[in-house]
């Protein structure tokens, strides 16, 4: 009968199966029988429930209660493994059947299924040698893992599209089971696959304490590390990355979690996935790996752990990718990571002393402005910007020719590259009279900045351009340069900068206006419509920004004094 059911289930159902037949089978299951006989009955029901009609016939409380009551009756003898066949029936009945899932919920069958999965994990530990060598599993291990795979599949059929059940199992310890499943079975592709499939149901419950606890557990990241270490199955790696991306998207990887992950071997394993630059795996995962590493680097403690005082394994591997022999995507991922390492003065100074600036310049020479490798160029200039924030580094950056490198990218078509390039120059201008005067006399540069302010749809480029003008005035003190700047709409630019919502930018503009007023006097401003512009802005400022308006009035007094 079982073979016929497998070959032609719908035909057999049509001829002989009806509700009375299922009830008769159920009654047989209740009567005193050997476990072997019950196993055959469940095997028959499992075949019946493969088809829609059979599934409907089996979807009643009596049948499901009988199945749930026998989930715990395990045996290493496959002919008497009642639990194994009960799992098969359970999974087949629950497949795409909300009525069946509702009955299981009423009977608390989800609790029994979770108990079974825990018990099977313990059985696997018992079946393994003391060395936990799962590369040479015993026959008992094979039997139990086969059972566990079916149990996990049945569990998926149970919780699929049933939010109430998902919430219940979440608070009932499913994450503990998932950790155990992955750590014990990390070398078993099939078990890993179904376990990750279970885990995929839960990232959306990101506010639940169980999810937070799961991500805060070292065992979780040990499990993920083991999966990546031993898995040759790209589908499993894909699934794990989908899960991680979902956690990251929902902001679940907080600073404490980043610190925990950074102390594990997980980041190193991530990088190893793309170490073979020519492999399909590297091409496929470089963006995901890069994004996750950078996510870790956004935490201060985790960043310092991975940096390891310039001796961290992750840092050194990323630093090794900063060379032209690596694919451009690899170089860009490394550059963005190094940019994030350069978020503290200590790290910045260490990086500059190690010669990182020369490596960046080399890459910018290999990929000049006309090469249009905008992502890489953006990352490289972003790193230079961060390095230039530290006053201790600026002299070294200037002597390495960073200012000249920046100017060589004036013609870039990328707003993001221009933004970071201008930010780097602005940092280098601080307390540097020579550079300020050189830039103030550079017509090509001033014209580009003027155009960027007038035409840029990128707010960052516009702000940096305005701040460049203010910085040149502040650091130059050369009246000829100041008069040249006035021809490039300097006053209008500084007044526009005053409208910024950022107090630092307001102060930069005010300081520059005071420097101009002191150096050139009121009469020098008459030809540039300053009176009308300043009067109009003064009125607005007193209403919108009383503090700023007050400072502008002080500039008026300076002019009147002349």
mmCIF file of N, CA and C in Angstrom, residues 342-351 389-391:
data_model
loop_
_atom_site.group_PDB
_atom_site.id
_atom_site.type_symbol
_atom_site.label_atom_id
_atom_site.label_comp_id
_atom_site.label_asym_id
_atom_site.label_seq_id
_atom_site.Cartn_x
_atom_site.Cartn_y
_atom_site.Cartn_z
ATOM 1 N N UNK A 342 40.395 55.515 10.836
ATOM 2 C CA UNK A 342 40.964 56.853 11.060
ATOM 3 C C UNK A 342 39.946 57.783 11.700
ATOM 4 N N UNK A 343 39.297 57.314 12.768
ATOM 5 C CA UNK A 343 38.299 58.143 13.448
ATOM 6 C C UNK A 343 38.777 58.638 14.807
ATOM 7 N N UNK A 344 40.005 58.337 15.156
ATOM 8 C CA UNK A 344 40.558 58.869 16.405
ATOM 9 C C UNK A 344 41.931 59.446 16.116
ATOM 10 N N UNK A 345 42.322 60.453 16.882
ATOM 11 C CA UNK A 345 43.624 61.087 16.659
ATOM 12 C C UNK A 345 44.756 60.082 16.774
ATOM 13 N N UNK A 346 44.654 59.199 17.754
ATOM 14 C CA UNK A 346 45.719 58.211 17.959
ATOM 15 C C UNK A 346 45.883 57.325 16.733
ATOM 16 N N UNK A 347 44.764 56.825 16.231
ATOM 17 C CA UNK A 347 44.827 55.969 15.044
ATOM 18 C C UNK A 347 45.318 56.740 13.829
ATOM 19 N N UNK A 348 44.855 57.989 13.695
ATOM 20 C CA UNK A 348 45.264 58.810 12.544
ATOM 21 C C UNK A 348 46.772 59.011 12.518
ATOM 22 N N UNK A 349 47.325 59.353 13.655
ATOM 23 C CA UNK A 349 48.776 59.572 13.733
ATOM 24 C C UNK A 349 49.519 58.280 13.426
ATOM 25 N N UNK A 350 49.022 57.179 13.976
ATOM 26 C CA UNK A 350 49.657 55.879 13.725
ATOM 27 C C UNK A 350 49.611 55.518 12.240
ATOM 28 N N UNK A 351 48.473 55.772 11.608
ATOM 29 C CA UNK A 351 48.325 55.456 10.181
ATOM 30 C C UNK A 351 49.275 56.283 9.323
ATOM 31 N N UNK A 389 42.197 65.617 9.830
ATOM 32 C CA UNK A 389 41.509 66.233 10.970
ATOM 33 C C UNK A 389 42.478 66.454 12.129
ATOM 34 N N UNK A 390 43.399 65.521 12.311
ATOM 35 C CA UNK A 390 44.381 65.658 13.392
ATOM 36 C C UNK A 390 45.430 66.708 13.029
ATOM 37 N N UNK A 391 45.578 67.775 13.817
ATOM 38 C CA UNK A 391 46.595 68.799 13.524
ATOM 39 C C UNK A 391 48.004 68.222 13.440
#
